[in-house]
Structure formats: C-alpha cells, structure tokens
Amino acid sequence: MKLLLGDEAIALGAVHAGISGVYAYPGTPSTEITEYIQNHAPEVRSRWCVNEKTAMETALGMSYAGKRSLVCMKHVGMNVAADAFVNSAITGVNGGLVVLAADDPSMHSSQNEQDSRFYGKFAMIPIFEPSSQQEAYDMMAHAFELSESLKLPVLMRVVTRLAHSRAEIVVRESQSQKALCPDNDRNHWVLLPAIARRQYAALVEKQTLLLEHAEKSLYNSSELSGKKSQLGVLACGIAYNYVMENDPQALGVSVLKVSQYPLPEQTIKNFAAQCETLLIAEDGQPMVEEQVKALLGADYPVIGRLTGDLPRTGELTPDSVGAALGVVGEPSYDNAQYVVPRPPALCQGCGHRDVYDALNAVAAEYADARIFGDIGCYTLGALPPFRAIDSCVDMGASITMAKGAADAGVHPAIAVIGDSTFTHSGMTGLLDAVNDKSRITVILSDNLTTAMTGGQDSAGTNKFEAICLGLGVEPEHVRVVVPLPKNMEEITRIIREEIEYEGVSVIIPRRECMQTLKRKLKQNKNK
Amino acid sequence: MKKDIILAGVGGQGILTIATIIGDAATEAGLHLKQAEVHGMSQRGGDVQSNLRLSTSPVYSDLIRQGAADLIISMEPMEALRYLPYLNGEGWIVSSSHPFKNIPNYPDEAALSGEMSSLPHVATLPIEDVAKEHSLPKSANMVLLGLAARYLDILTPSQLRESIARVFASKGEKVVADNLKAFDLGLNAV
C-alpha cells in the first residue's frame, strides 16, 4: 500500500508493466509522471524530449523495436503530437504503446479545456479513462496488454483532479521489460499510399474487436437499482466518483460506469432500457452525450452538459453532479466579504521581471509597439504591474505571430519566448523569419530551465547562440545580456538598436531561474 | 467517521508539508484518504489549497462538497475565509492570524479580522511570531498543525508526532526535533 499522486500511480503502473522508456515534454498536469519514473526507475529511459511530437515518435520507435513505451503530455501537447499520434494507429505497434493525455478542465494551468478523448476516437484506438488513482495504476498493465494484442496504441485520458490527487494504491508484482525484437514487416511501417490504404482498411475492420473489448471490459460496469429507474447516470472516468459521492443508491438512481472506449453501445442500450432518463456525467466536453443521443434516438431523453443540467464548461464537482441528480446541497456559509483574488506572480528577483521592465521602457517610446508573448512563467508578464504582452496563444506562437504582424506592417514587432519553449516550437518559426528577412526582434529569455512546470532540464541550454547562428541570424544581431536592474541602461540600448535593425534580431537575456538557484544553494548547504 | 479538511495558504508557505504529514498519519492509521493538491501556475505566489479527505469508509470524490468541510487549516487569514462556503456549520477554522500581503488590494486588516471573529468556531494564532520567538522560523507550518491537532479528532496528536518524525527523518535529528517542538507549541498554545 502506497500513498501516491494520481500521476505517480500512473508512473508506477507503467514501470510495473515493464516499460523500457517514457517520453515526454513537461506540462501541467502530466509532469509528475515522468519525474516519478526518472526518480524511481533508473532502468527506464526517461530523458525529457524537446516536444510532444518528438516524444510520440521516439516512443513509436521503441515500440517498433519490440519494447513497451509510454508517452505523457498535457492535453494541448496532443495537438503537437497529433501527426505522429494519428499515424501510429495506421502503422500499428509492435511493443505495447500507451499515450497518456492529462486534460485540464477548468484550465487551472492551461489555455483551453479540449478533451483528448476526441483524439482517441479520431485515431480509432481504444481509450481508457480511469475513475480513481487505483484504477489508473491497474489499467496501465491492461492497457499495454491490450495494445500488444490489438497491435494498436492505446490512449489513457486523465484529468487534473485525478493527476494531482493522492490516494492509497495497492501495487502488484512488477513485470520484466520486453526483449529487443524489431518488427520485420515493412508492410506495416512504410506508409506509402498503397500500404496506408490497406492498413487503414485493417484499422477500420478492427473496430468490431475494439467494441467487443469495451462491451466486456471490467472497467465498464452497471449498478441497476432493481426496478426501472426514473433516472440513470452514465458516468465517465472521474465523474463516477462525483456520482457515488452523492449516494445514488439512496436516490434510486442506477449507475453505468464507463472507463473504456469505444462506447459499449449494447451495454448502454441495455442500461437505458432500465431507465426513463439518462444523465451523462463526463468531465471535459460533451463527447459521450452527443454519441449517446445519436445511439438512443431523438425520443429518448438524454441530459447533461448540452441540456444545461450540468455546466457546459469547467470541471465537474460533487456539487454540480449532485444538483443534476436532484440532491439539495448542505446549507453553507456565503462567500466571505473581505476576500480578494490573489493571482500568481513572477518571483521576486526573477530575470523575466527585468526583461519586462526594459521592454516596457523601450516600447513606451514607440506608439505602435506590439509584444507577442508565449507559454511559460513569463506569460505572467500579462498581469500587473507589467501588463507587457499583447498575445499568448500556443507554444512558439510569439515568433511566428510577430513575423505575421511585421509582414502586415506592425513595427516594432517583438516576440518574448522562454528557452524551453524556443526549442519546443520556436526554432522552426525563427527559420521562417530569417528566410524572409522579417523585421522582428526576438527576446529569448533564458533562465536555463523549464521553470513553469517545476524546473526540468531545458533542451537547448548552452546551445542558443549556436542555434540562432545556425538558423541564419546574423552574428552581430545575436546579443546576450544579463537581466539585472543594474544593467538596465545597456539592455534598453540594445533593444532600441535591434528594433531599428531591418531584419531578424535575437536578444538573449540570460540569468538562472530563482527557484532552481535556491534549490541548488539548499542542496549544497545540506552536503 | 470522516474528516474533510481544506488546507489553504499562499504558494510557497508550506501547506503541502502539512498535507504530507496528515496524509502519512492517516495512511499509518489505516484510514481511507484522498488528497487533491494544486500544482502548476498558482504556486507562483498565488492562492493554493488542498482538499484532504480522511474517512473510516472508502472516499470517492477528490473534492469536498460545499458546506461539508469539517476543518479549514490556513497559513493566512484571508485564505482561510476564501473557502468559507465549503465549511459546515459545526466546522472549525484554524488559521494563522498574520496576513501575507503580496497584492496591492489586500483587504483592511481590522475588517478581515472582524469577519473572522464573527464566525462561531475559530482558532487563530500568530504562528510566525510563535515560531520566531522560539528560534524556529522555518517551522511556522508545524505550529499551525499543532493548533489544528486539537480539532482533528480522527487522528491523535501522538500519531501526528510520529508522522512528523517519519517525514522529516531524512533531514536529520535537529530538523525533526525543531518541527516536533513547533508542533507542541501550537498544540499547547493558550
């Protein structure tokens, strides 16, 4: 018995299932999976990847070679990995391959709340959606077995509340890693159109088998209240807990738990026949609700997020699910009067602060200055006291949006991007800008780590000048500064000079993250 | 028997350490538990909370229902009040009385403390001052845990002391002793 974070339970489940590699780029709420494996399973390959696409492809390579591999990412990482992900369902797998997507409904640390189950359906592969930390642990071994028996990757989808919540986990015996056994069948792996058509047809044919697995799955189970229920609930993944918290038995409500997809259609039809109305409780987007409506026909009342019985957006809670079940909540205190929001902020002493002070000073001299931000701690530059950035969209978008705006005539067009985000998705856009001799100024704010997610290694550390020069930025327009208040005059002068340059400049303010620095000092003290 | 606890504070104040110790004690005592934490962006000086649910029977939801929390343990008074709608009528607030002001619009202190003392079940202590007076500046969170131990019921102070010893063991005897001392200061505070 161990007290583990959901992410740790997933990690341990994968290690005990005999994985040989875990591939990932850090992203809340998925980061702790890879960290746990790095700290507890030295026998597993686990260096951080540059981005989710390289992670997905590397895992597929390990699978090709016959070994089990895990890929982990946050939901928006699925967008980056999507090309490799969807095509891995066409090639199929050799060693078991599980893709773990950690969704973030309510956007605790994200820019959207997209539901990764759509990706699983899109790629036509099995999806597991655990309801608890124990189930997440248990499912991992099952997911690898299913992946190998179906010769398909398997998607496991979790949400923040499962990933970042601790529970006691009963662990089982560990399996050994698979032997090296590369796949010799090129007809699976070389996706020329003629081969891809055959493979795709085979994937479509396999869907019946996937459905059979879901109908028989131990993770899909119903608790009927006996006689016909007025209300039945189809509870997906973690929503099952919120339903159970409201004691459905006492309410005379029947429950069908669904944690393995594709949707078990016959099971749902049988269950619906025992109920008069079906409530769909699912965290994320109303994917199942839409499918069940189609499955049961227009005359059968299906309620959920689309009908307003549950909130259309945001994560479910025991309260919102309780309300949909007709439970009257406990009387409670009103909101306190003297409470104000306390938003996160850049750490005191953080180098990004000096970068924004300098940028704000210079930008104030230009009526039309626009600063395109990116994803990381420095996105907090949008908040007071800085209010410095005009956009933040996706990993790497600062450089490419600045280029597009400059193409349209915006000047100065400034991009602010962190070191890890730059290697994740900024480098390619910089090459576009160089090739087009775009008039942009890129601030590559280098704190030598992936800070936002807790200080993981940054792929490009010590290589940034070389990368920029290699991509063709002119040597006299790659400028390195140390972001400290005492250097403000030098930094603002350099920014001004580079804004006036009619081409691509990269200014690299470089100073170590305060958090990683503190941690190092503490470790040295304890030595 | 169940105890639903909301741990509150500001990123970096050490609420996860309190959660770890209660979690360890609960596991050791064979209780069922779930402990939802906040990781990621909020940890940068924003408000943070953890939902800690202990029970003699299995726990389903990782989140506590509104009006169901038995205890709010907070490293900061305004952060204690943030979760007031989650507290049940008989529930207690155990909080540091010392405001942590890292925002420009922090509410008026007298009004805040007035609102706090208008509630029926509140225990506050200037935990930072207590810790500093006894030369334990890093252990204010353990002073708070000691104070909260009076209201935990489902776990005894001695079970919590054992967990403090276990959790801090890797940091050496002095750290363990300091944290136990801080815990006792909270437990026995007048």
Short mmCIF file of N, CA, C and O in Angstrom, two decimals, chain A residues 1 3 5 28 32 108-109 131-133 161-162 164-168 238 240-242 244-246 315-319 322 327-345 347 376-377 379-380 451-454 515 522 525, chain B residues 10 23-24 27 31-47 49 53 59-68 76 78-79 81-82 84-89 91 100-103 105-108 111-112 115 119-121 138 171:
data_model
loop_
_atom_site.label_atom_id
_atom_site.label_comp_id
_atom_site.label_asym_id
_atom_site.label_seq_id
_atom_site.Cartn_x
_atom_site.Cartn_y
_atom_site.Cartn_z
N MET A 1 0.85 -1.21 0.00
CA MET A 1 0.00 0.00 0.00
C MET A 1 0.88 1.25 0.00
O MET A 1 1.77 1.38 0.82
N LEU A 3 0.84 5.68 -0.61
CA LEU A 3 0.06 6.90 -0.82
C LEU A 3 0.68 7.63 -2.01
O LEU A 3 1.78 8.15 -1.92
N LEU A 5 0.27 10.19 -5.62
CA LEU A 5 -0.40 11.13 -6.51
C LEU A 5 -0.91 10.32 -7.72
O LEU A 5 -0.26 9.35 -8.12
N THR A 28 1.74 20.75 -17.17
CA THR A 28 0.78 20.53 -16.10
C THR A 28 -0.55 20.09 -16.69
O THR A 28 -1.02 20.74 -17.63
N GLU A 32 4.48 15.15 -13.39
CA GLU A 32 4.95 14.30 -12.30
C GLU A 32 5.07 12.83 -12.69
O GLU A 32 5.72 12.06 -12.00
N HIS A 108 -6.92 25.12 -15.07
CA HIS A 108 -6.14 25.56 -13.90
C HIS A 108 -4.77 26.08 -14.33
O HIS A 108 -4.24 27.01 -13.75
N SER A 109 -4.19 25.45 -15.34
CA SER A 109 -2.86 25.84 -15.82
C SER A 109 -2.78 25.70 -17.33
O SER A 109 -1.81 25.17 -17.85
N SER A 131 -11.27 6.14 -13.21
CA SER A 131 -12.09 6.94 -12.30
C SER A 131 -11.32 7.24 -11.02
O SER A 131 -11.68 8.15 -10.28
N SER A 132 -10.28 6.46 -10.75
CA SER A 132 -9.54 6.67 -9.50
C SER A 132 -8.06 6.38 -9.73
O SER A 132 -7.68 5.82 -10.75
N GLN A 133 -7.26 6.74 -8.75
CA GLN A 133 -5.82 6.54 -8.82
C GLN A 133 -5.51 5.04 -8.88
O GLN A 133 -4.63 4.61 -9.62
N ARG A 161 -7.78 16.62 -11.60
CA ARG A 161 -8.15 16.19 -10.24
C ARG A 161 -7.69 14.78 -9.94
O ARG A 161 -7.51 14.43 -8.78
N LEU A 162 -7.56 13.96 -10.96
CA LEU A 162 -7.04 12.62 -10.71
C LEU A 162 -5.51 12.66 -10.68
O LEU A 162 -4.88 12.07 -9.82
N HIS A 164 -3.51 15.09 -9.89
CA HIS A 164 -2.92 15.83 -8.77
C HIS A 164 -3.60 15.55 -7.44
O HIS A 164 -3.65 16.40 -6.56
N SER A 165 -4.15 14.36 -7.30
CA SER A 165 -4.74 13.99 -6.02
C SER A 165 -4.11 12.69 -5.56
O SER A 165 -3.85 11.80 -6.37
N ARG A 166 -3.86 12.60 -4.25
CA ARG A 166 -3.24 11.39 -3.70
C ARG A 166 -4.27 10.41 -3.18
O ARG A 166 -5.31 10.82 -2.65
N ALA A 167 -3.96 9.14 -3.29
CA ALA A 167 -4.81 8.11 -2.70
C ALA A 167 -3.93 6.89 -2.41
O ALA A 167 -2.81 6.79 -2.91
N GLU A 168 -4.45 5.97 -1.60
CA GLU A 168 -3.68 4.75 -1.32
C GLU A 168 -3.78 3.82 -2.52
O GLU A 168 -4.85 3.64 -3.08
N ILE A 238 -13.62 10.03 -13.99
CA ILE A 238 -13.67 10.59 -12.65
C ILE A 238 -15.08 11.05 -12.26
O ILE A 238 -15.40 11.16 -11.07
N TYR A 240 -17.58 9.38 -12.22
CA TYR A 240 -18.15 8.29 -11.41
C TYR A 240 -18.02 8.61 -9.92
O TYR A 240 -18.94 8.37 -9.14
N ASN A 241 -16.89 9.16 -9.53
CA ASN A 241 -16.69 9.48 -8.09
C ASN A 241 -17.67 10.54 -7.61
O ASN A 241 -18.14 10.48 -6.48
N TYR A 242 -17.90 11.53 -8.46
CA TYR A 242 -18.80 12.60 -8.05
C TYR A 242 -20.23 12.07 -7.94
O TYR A 242 -21.01 12.52 -7.11
N MET A 244 -20.97 8.85 -7.17
CA MET A 244 -21.00 7.99 -5.98
C MET A 244 -20.99 8.79 -4.68
O MET A 244 -21.57 8.38 -3.68
N GLU A 245 -20.34 9.94 -4.71
CA GLU A 245 -20.29 10.81 -3.53
C GLU A 245 -21.71 11.24 -3.13
O GLU A 245 -21.98 11.54 -1.97
N ASN A 246 -22.61 11.24 -4.10
CA ASN A 246 -23.98 11.67 -3.84
C ASN A 246 -24.93 10.51 -3.52
O ASN A 246 -26.15 10.69 -3.52
N GLU A 315 -14.66 22.02 -14.93
CA GLU A 315 -14.64 20.65 -14.42
C GLU A 315 -15.91 20.38 -13.60
O GLU A 315 -16.51 21.30 -13.04
N LEU A 316 -16.30 19.12 -13.55
CA LEU A 316 -17.43 18.73 -12.71
C LEU A 316 -16.98 18.78 -11.25
O LEU A 316 -15.79 18.71 -10.95
N THR A 317 -17.94 18.89 -10.37
CA THR A 317 -17.65 18.84 -8.93
C THR A 317 -18.72 17.96 -8.29
O THR A 317 -19.77 17.72 -8.91
N PRO A 318 -18.50 17.51 -7.05
CA PRO A 318 -19.56 16.75 -6.39
C PRO A 318 -20.83 17.60 -6.25
O PRO A 318 -21.93 17.05 -6.24
N ASP A 319 -20.67 18.91 -6.19
CA ASP A 319 -21.84 19.79 -6.07
C ASP A 319 -22.63 19.88 -7.37
O ASP A 319 -23.86 19.78 -7.37
N GLY A 322 -24.24 16.60 -7.99
CA GLY A 322 -25.33 16.44 -7.02
C GLY A 322 -26.58 17.20 -7.46
O GLY A 322 -27.69 16.68 -7.41
N VAL A 327 -30.01 16.41 -5.80
CA VAL A 327 -29.62 16.47 -4.39
C VAL A 327 -29.60 17.93 -3.95
O VAL A 327 -29.03 18.78 -4.64
N VAL A 328 -30.25 18.21 -2.82
CA VAL A 328 -30.19 19.56 -2.27
C VAL A 328 -28.93 19.64 -1.41
O VAL A 328 -28.74 18.84 -0.49
N GLY A 329 -28.06 20.59 -1.73
CA GLY A 329 -26.78 20.70 -1.03
C GLY A 329 -26.94 21.07 0.44
O GLY A 329 -28.02 21.48 0.88
N GLU A 330 -25.86 20.85 1.20
CA GLU A 330 -25.84 21.25 2.61
C GLU A 330 -26.00 22.77 2.69
O GLU A 330 -25.52 23.48 1.82
N PRO A 331 -26.65 23.25 3.76
CA PRO A 331 -26.63 24.71 3.94
C PRO A 331 -25.19 25.14 4.17
O PRO A 331 -24.44 24.43 4.84
N SER A 332 -24.80 26.23 3.60
CA SER A 332 -23.40 26.63 3.77
C SER A 332 -23.29 28.14 3.93
O SER A 332 -24.23 28.88 3.65
N TYR A 333 -22.12 28.55 4.41
CA TYR A 333 -21.85 29.97 4.55
C TYR A 333 -21.83 30.63 3.17
O TYR A 333 -21.48 30.00 2.17
N ASP A 334 -22.15 31.91 3.13
CA ASP A 334 -21.96 32.68 1.90
C ASP A 334 -20.48 32.97 1.72
O ASP A 334 -19.68 32.77 2.63
N ASN A 335 -20.14 33.47 0.55
CA ASN A 335 -18.76 33.91 0.35
C ASN A 335 -18.41 34.97 1.37
O ASN A 335 -19.24 35.82 1.71
N ALA A 336 -17.16 34.92 1.87
CA ALA A 336 -16.72 35.94 2.82
C ALA A 336 -16.63 37.29 2.11
O ALA A 336 -16.42 37.36 0.90
N GLN A 337 -16.80 38.32 2.91
CA GLN A 337 -16.84 39.67 2.33
C GLN A 337 -15.44 40.18 1.98
O GLN A 337 -15.22 40.79 0.95
N TYR A 338 -14.48 39.92 2.89
CA TYR A 338 -13.16 40.54 2.73
C TYR A 338 -12.15 39.58 2.10
O TYR A 338 -11.12 39.26 2.70
N VAL A 339 -12.51 39.08 0.94
CA VAL A 339 -11.59 38.20 0.22
C VAL A 339 -11.43 38.73 -1.20
O VAL A 339 -12.41 39.02 -1.87
N VAL A 340 -10.20 38.90 -1.62
CA VAL A 340 -9.94 39.36 -2.99
C VAL A 340 -9.07 38.31 -3.69
O VAL A 340 -8.41 37.51 -3.03
N PRO A 341 -9.08 38.32 -5.02
CA PRO A 341 -8.25 37.33 -5.74
C PRO A 341 -6.76 37.54 -5.44
O PRO A 341 -6.33 38.66 -5.16
N ARG A 342 -6.04 36.44 -5.47
CA ARG A 342 -4.59 36.52 -5.29
C ARG A 342 -3.95 35.79 -6.47
O ARG A 342 -3.67 34.60 -6.41
N PRO A 343 -3.76 36.49 -7.58
CA PRO A 343 -3.22 35.82 -8.78
C PRO A 343 -1.75 35.47 -8.58
O PRO A 343 -1.08 36.09 -7.76
N PRO A 344 -1.27 34.47 -9.32
CA PRO A 344 0.17 34.18 -9.25
C PRO A 344 0.97 35.33 -9.83
O PRO A 344 0.43 36.17 -10.55
N ALA A 345 2.24 35.39 -9.50
CA ALA A 345 3.09 36.47 -10.00
C ALA A 345 4.50 35.94 -10.23
O ALA A 345 4.88 34.90 -9.68
N CYS A 347 8.30 35.49 -9.59
CA CYS A 347 9.01 35.50 -8.31
C CYS A 347 9.80 36.81 -8.14
O CYS A 347 10.24 37.39 -9.13
N GLY A 376 4.76 30.10 -20.64
CA GLY A 376 5.74 29.85 -19.60
C GLY A 376 5.51 30.79 -18.45
O GLY A 376 4.51 31.53 -18.43
N CYS A 377 6.42 30.82 -17.47
CA CYS A 377 6.28 31.75 -16.35
C CYS A 377 6.08 33.17 -16.85
O CYS A 377 5.30 33.95 -16.30
N THR A 379 4.53 34.35 -19.15
CA THR A 379 3.18 34.75 -19.56
C THR A 379 2.58 35.64 -18.47
O THR A 379 1.68 36.45 -18.73
N LEU A 380 3.08 35.49 -17.23
CA LEU A 380 2.61 36.33 -16.13
C LEU A 380 2.96 37.80 -16.36
O LEU A 380 2.47 38.68 -15.64
N ALA A 451 10.90 26.35 -16.24
CA ALA A 451 10.60 26.81 -14.89
C ALA A 451 9.14 26.58 -14.48
O ALA A 451 8.86 26.12 -13.37
N MET A 452 8.22 26.90 -15.38
CA MET A 452 6.80 26.88 -15.04
C MET A 452 6.36 25.55 -14.46
O MET A 452 5.54 25.48 -13.56
N THR A 453 6.91 24.47 -14.99
CA THR A 453 6.47 23.14 -14.58
C THR A 453 7.33 22.57 -13.45
O THR A 453 7.20 21.41 -13.09
N GLY A 454 8.24 23.38 -12.91
CA GLY A 454 8.98 22.93 -11.74
C GLY A 454 10.47 22.74 -11.93
O GLY A 454 11.15 22.17 -11.07
N GLN A 515 14.10 29.92 -8.62
CA GLN A 515 13.67 28.68 -7.95
C GLN A 515 14.74 27.60 -8.04
O GLN A 515 15.07 26.96 -7.05
N LYS A 522 20.38 25.27 -1.56
CA LYS A 522 19.92 24.47 -0.43
C LYS A 522 20.61 23.10 -0.44
O LYS A 522 21.07 22.61 0.59
N LYS A 525 24.14 23.37 0.63
CA LYS A 525 24.23 23.60 2.07
C LYS A 525 24.08 22.29 2.82
O LYS A 525 24.74 22.05 3.83
N VAL B 10 -0.75 30.53 0.70
CA VAL B 10 -0.20 31.18 -0.48
C VAL B 10 0.94 30.28 -0.96
O VAL B 10 1.64 29.70 -0.14
N GLY B 23 -1.45 13.16 5.80
CA GLY B 23 -1.62 12.01 4.90
C GLY B 23 -0.86 10.79 5.39
O GLY B 23 -1.38 9.68 5.40
N ASP B 24 0.37 11.02 5.85
CA ASP B 24 1.19 9.91 6.36
C ASP B 24 0.54 9.30 7.61
O ASP B 24 0.44 8.08 7.74
N THR B 27 -2.54 7.30 6.62
CA THR B 27 -2.20 6.02 6.00
C THR B 27 -1.77 5.02 7.06
O THR B 27 -2.19 3.87 7.07
N LEU B 31 -6.59 4.63 7.69
CA LEU B 31 -7.77 5.36 7.21
C LEU B 31 -7.77 5.41 5.68
O LEU B 31 -6.73 5.30 5.05
N HIS B 32 -8.94 5.59 5.10
CA HIS B 32 -9.03 5.87 3.67
C HIS B 32 -8.79 7.36 3.49
O HIS B 32 -9.22 8.16 4.33
N LEU B 33 -8.14 7.74 2.41
CA LEU B 33 -7.98 9.17 2.20
C LEU B 33 -7.81 9.53 0.73
O LEU B 33 -7.42 8.71 -0.09
N LYS B 34 -8.14 10.78 0.44
CA LYS B 34 -7.83 11.39 -0.85
C LYS B 34 -7.33 12.79 -0.56
O LYS B 34 -7.80 13.45 0.37
N GLN B 35 -6.40 13.21 -1.35
CA GLN B 35 -5.76 14.50 -1.08
C GLN B 35 -5.50 15.21 -2.39
O GLN B 35 -4.52 14.95 -3.08
N ALA B 36 -6.39 16.14 -2.75
CA ALA B 36 -6.24 16.88 -4.01
C ALA B 36 -5.37 18.11 -3.77
O ALA B 36 -5.61 18.86 -2.83
N GLU B 37 -4.38 18.28 -4.62
CA GLU B 37 -3.43 19.38 -4.45
C GLU B 37 -3.49 20.32 -5.65
O GLU B 37 -4.01 19.97 -6.69
N VAL B 38 -2.90 21.49 -5.47
CA VAL B 38 -2.75 22.41 -6.59
C VAL B 38 -1.28 22.47 -6.98
O VAL B 38 -0.43 22.75 -6.15
N HIS B 39 -1.00 22.12 -8.23
CA HIS B 39 0.36 22.24 -8.74
C HIS B 39 0.30 23.23 -9.90
O HIS B 39 -0.76 23.58 -10.37
N GLY B 40 1.48 23.65 -10.36
CA GLY B 40 1.49 24.47 -11.57
C GLY B 40 1.47 25.95 -11.30
O GLY B 40 2.05 26.42 -10.34
N MET B 41 0.74 26.66 -12.14
CA MET B 41 0.85 28.11 -12.19
C MET B 41 0.59 28.81 -10.86
O MET B 41 1.29 29.74 -10.48
N SER B 42 -0.42 28.34 -10.09
CA SER B 42 -0.79 29.03 -8.85
C SER B 42 0.33 29.02 -7.83
O SER B 42 0.33 29.81 -6.89
N GLN B 43 1.26 28.08 -7.97
CA GLN B 43 2.32 28.00 -6.96
C GLN B 43 3.20 29.25 -6.96
O GLN B 43 3.95 29.46 -6.02
N ARG B 44 3.11 30.07 -8.01
CA ARG B 44 3.92 31.29 -8.05
C ARG B 44 3.26 32.41 -7.25
O ARG B 44 2.78 33.38 -7.81
N GLY B 45 3.18 32.25 -5.92
CA GLY B 45 2.68 33.32 -5.07
C GLY B 45 1.18 33.52 -5.13
O GLY B 45 0.66 34.49 -4.57
N GLY B 46 0.45 32.64 -5.80
CA GLY B 46 -1.00 32.74 -5.84
C GLY B 46 -1.63 31.96 -4.70
O GLY B 46 -0.93 31.36 -3.89
N ASP B 47 -2.98 31.98 -4.64
CA ASP B 47 -3.65 31.22 -3.60
C ASP B 47 -3.55 29.73 -3.93
O ASP B 47 -3.71 29.34 -5.07
N GLN B 49 -4.60 25.64 -2.42
CA GLN B 49 -5.36 24.88 -1.43
C GLN B 49 -5.21 23.40 -1.71
O GLN B 49 -4.83 23.00 -2.81
N ARG B 53 -9.25 14.49 2.50
CA ARG B 53 -10.44 13.79 2.97
C ARG B 53 -10.02 12.50 3.67
O ARG B 53 -9.43 11.62 3.04
N VAL B 59 -13.40 6.63 0.26
CA VAL B 59 -13.67 8.01 -0.17
C VAL B 59 -13.78 8.02 -1.69
O VAL B 59 -12.90 7.51 -2.38
N TYR B 60 -14.84 8.58 -2.22
CA TYR B 60 -14.99 8.65 -3.68
C TYR B 60 -14.40 9.93 -4.25
O TYR B 60 -13.39 9.93 -4.92
N SER B 61 -15.05 11.06 -3.98
CA SER B 61 -14.66 12.31 -4.64
C SER B 61 -13.33 12.84 -4.10
O SER B 61 -13.08 12.79 -2.90
N ASP B 62 -12.50 13.35 -5.02
CA ASP B 62 -11.27 14.00 -4.59
C ASP B 62 -11.57 15.39 -4.04
O ASP B 62 -10.74 15.98 -3.35
N LEU B 63 -12.72 15.92 -4.38
CA LEU B 63 -13.08 17.28 -3.96
C LEU B 63 -14.15 17.24 -2.86
O LEU B 63 -15.02 16.37 -2.85
N ILE B 64 -14.09 18.22 -1.97
CA ILE B 64 -15.05 18.34 -0.87
C ILE B 64 -16.26 19.14 -1.36
O ILE B 64 -16.12 20.10 -2.11
N ARG B 65 -17.44 18.71 -0.89
CA ARG B 65 -18.67 19.43 -1.28
C ARG B 65 -18.77 20.74 -0.51
O ARG B 65 -18.24 20.87 0.59
N GLN B 66 -19.49 21.68 -1.05
CA GLN B 66 -19.77 22.92 -0.32
C GLN B 66 -20.54 22.58 0.95
O GLN B 66 -21.40 21.70 0.95
N GLY B 67 -20.20 23.26 2.02
CA GLY B 67 -20.89 23.03 3.29
C GLY B 67 -20.53 21.72 3.97
O GLY B 67 -21.22 21.30 4.89
N ALA B 68 -19.47 21.06 3.50
CA ALA B 68 -19.14 19.74 4.05
C ALA B 68 -17.81 19.67 4.79
O ALA B 68 -17.54 18.70 5.48
N GLU B 76 -2.87 31.57 6.36
CA GLU B 76 -3.08 33.01 6.13
C GLU B 76 -4.57 33.31 6.31
O GLU B 76 -5.42 32.57 5.82
N MET B 78 -6.86 35.65 5.21
CA MET B 78 -7.77 35.87 4.09
C MET B 78 -7.97 34.57 3.31
O MET B 78 -9.06 34.29 2.81
N GLU B 79 -6.91 33.77 3.22
CA GLU B 79 -7.02 32.50 2.50
C GLU B 79 -7.96 31.53 3.22
O GLU B 79 -8.63 30.72 2.60
N LEU B 81 -10.67 32.46 4.81
CA LEU B 81 -12.03 32.92 4.50
C LEU B 81 -12.44 32.63 3.06
O LEU B 81 -13.62 32.54 2.75
N ARG B 82 -11.43 32.48 2.17
CA ARG B 82 -11.74 32.22 0.76
C ARG B 82 -12.61 30.97 0.62
O ARG B 82 -13.42 30.87 -0.29
N LEU B 84 -14.75 29.68 2.87
CA LEU B 84 -15.86 29.67 3.83
C LEU B 84 -17.09 28.91 3.34
O LEU B 84 -17.68 28.14 4.11
N PRO B 85 -17.49 29.05 2.06
CA PRO B 85 -18.68 28.31 1.62
C PRO B 85 -18.52 26.78 1.70
O PRO B 85 -19.50 26.05 1.61
N TYR B 86 -17.30 26.31 1.87
CA TYR B 86 -17.09 24.86 1.96
C TYR B 86 -17.23 24.35 3.40
O TYR B 86 -17.33 23.15 3.64
N LEU B 87 -17.22 25.26 4.37
CA LEU B 87 -17.22 24.85 5.78
C LEU B 87 -18.63 24.47 6.21
O LEU B 87 -19.60 25.14 5.86
N ASN B 88 -18.74 23.39 7.01
CA ASN B 88 -20.07 23.08 7.53
C ASN B 88 -20.34 23.89 8.80
O ASN B 88 -19.42 24.48 9.38
N GLY B 89 -21.59 23.94 9.21
CA GLY B 89 -22.00 24.80 10.32
C GLY B 89 -21.25 24.53 11.61
O GLY B 89 -21.02 25.45 12.40
N GLY B 91 -18.19 23.26 11.61
CA GLY B 91 -16.77 23.16 11.29
C GLY B 91 -15.94 24.29 11.89
O GLY B 91 -16.45 25.36 12.22
N PHE B 100 -0.53 37.79 4.88
CA PHE B 100 0.57 37.75 3.92
C PHE B 100 0.15 38.64 2.77
O PHE B 100 -0.75 38.33 2.00
N LYS B 101 0.80 39.81 2.68
CA LYS B 101 0.36 40.81 1.70
C LYS B 101 1.30 40.85 0.51
O LYS B 101 2.34 41.50 0.58
N ASN B 102 0.95 40.16 -0.55
CA ASN B 102 1.74 40.26 -1.78
C ASN B 102 0.89 40.79 -2.93
O ASN B 102 1.21 40.62 -4.10
N ILE B 103 -0.25 41.40 -2.56
CA ILE B 103 -1.11 42.03 -3.56
C ILE B 103 -1.42 43.46 -3.10
O ILE B 103 -1.47 43.71 -1.89
N ASN B 105 -4.16 45.20 -3.27
CA ASN B 105 -5.50 45.50 -2.76
C ASN B 105 -5.91 44.58 -1.61
O ASN B 105 -7.07 44.20 -1.48
N TYR B 106 -4.95 44.20 -0.79
CA TYR B 106 -5.26 43.34 0.35
C TYR B 106 -6.30 44.05 1.23
O TYR B 106 -6.18 45.24 1.50
N PRO B 107 -7.33 43.32 1.68
CA PRO B 107 -8.41 43.99 2.43
C PRO B 107 -7.93 44.60 3.76
O PRO B 107 -6.88 44.23 4.28
N ASP B 108 -8.73 45.51 4.28
CA ASP B 108 -8.45 46.14 5.56
C ASP B 108 -8.31 45.07 6.64
O ASP B 108 -9.18 44.23 6.81
N ALA B 111 -11.09 44.87 9.37
CA ALA B 111 -12.34 44.33 8.84
C ALA B 111 -12.23 42.83 8.64
O ALA B 111 -13.15 42.07 8.97
N LEU B 112 -11.08 42.40 8.14
CA LEU B 112 -10.84 40.97 7.91
C LEU B 112 -10.88 40.20 9.22
O LEU B 112 -11.56 39.17 9.35
N GLU B 115 -14.39 40.00 10.55
CA GLU B 115 -15.21 38.98 9.88
C GLU B 115 -14.85 37.59 10.40
O GLU B 115 -15.73 36.76 10.64
N LEU B 119 -17.32 34.57 13.20
CA LEU B 119 -17.70 33.18 12.94
C LEU B 119 -17.67 32.39 14.26
O LEU B 119 -16.89 32.70 15.16
N PRO B 120 -18.50 31.34 14.35
CA PRO B 120 -18.64 30.68 15.64
C PRO B 120 -17.44 29.84 16.10
O PRO B 120 -17.18 29.76 17.29
N HIS B 121 -16.74 29.20 15.17
CA HIS B 121 -15.69 28.27 15.60
C HIS B 121 -14.37 28.62 14.93
O HIS B 121 -14.07 28.14 13.83
N LYS B 138 11.49 28.48 10.45
CA LYS B 138 11.07 27.70 9.28
C LYS B 138 9.92 26.75 9.61
O LYS B 138 9.45 26.02 8.74
N LYS B 171 16.04 14.51 6.97
CA LYS B 171 16.72 15.81 7.10
C LYS B 171 17.52 15.93 8.40
O LYS B 171 18.06 17.00 8.71
#
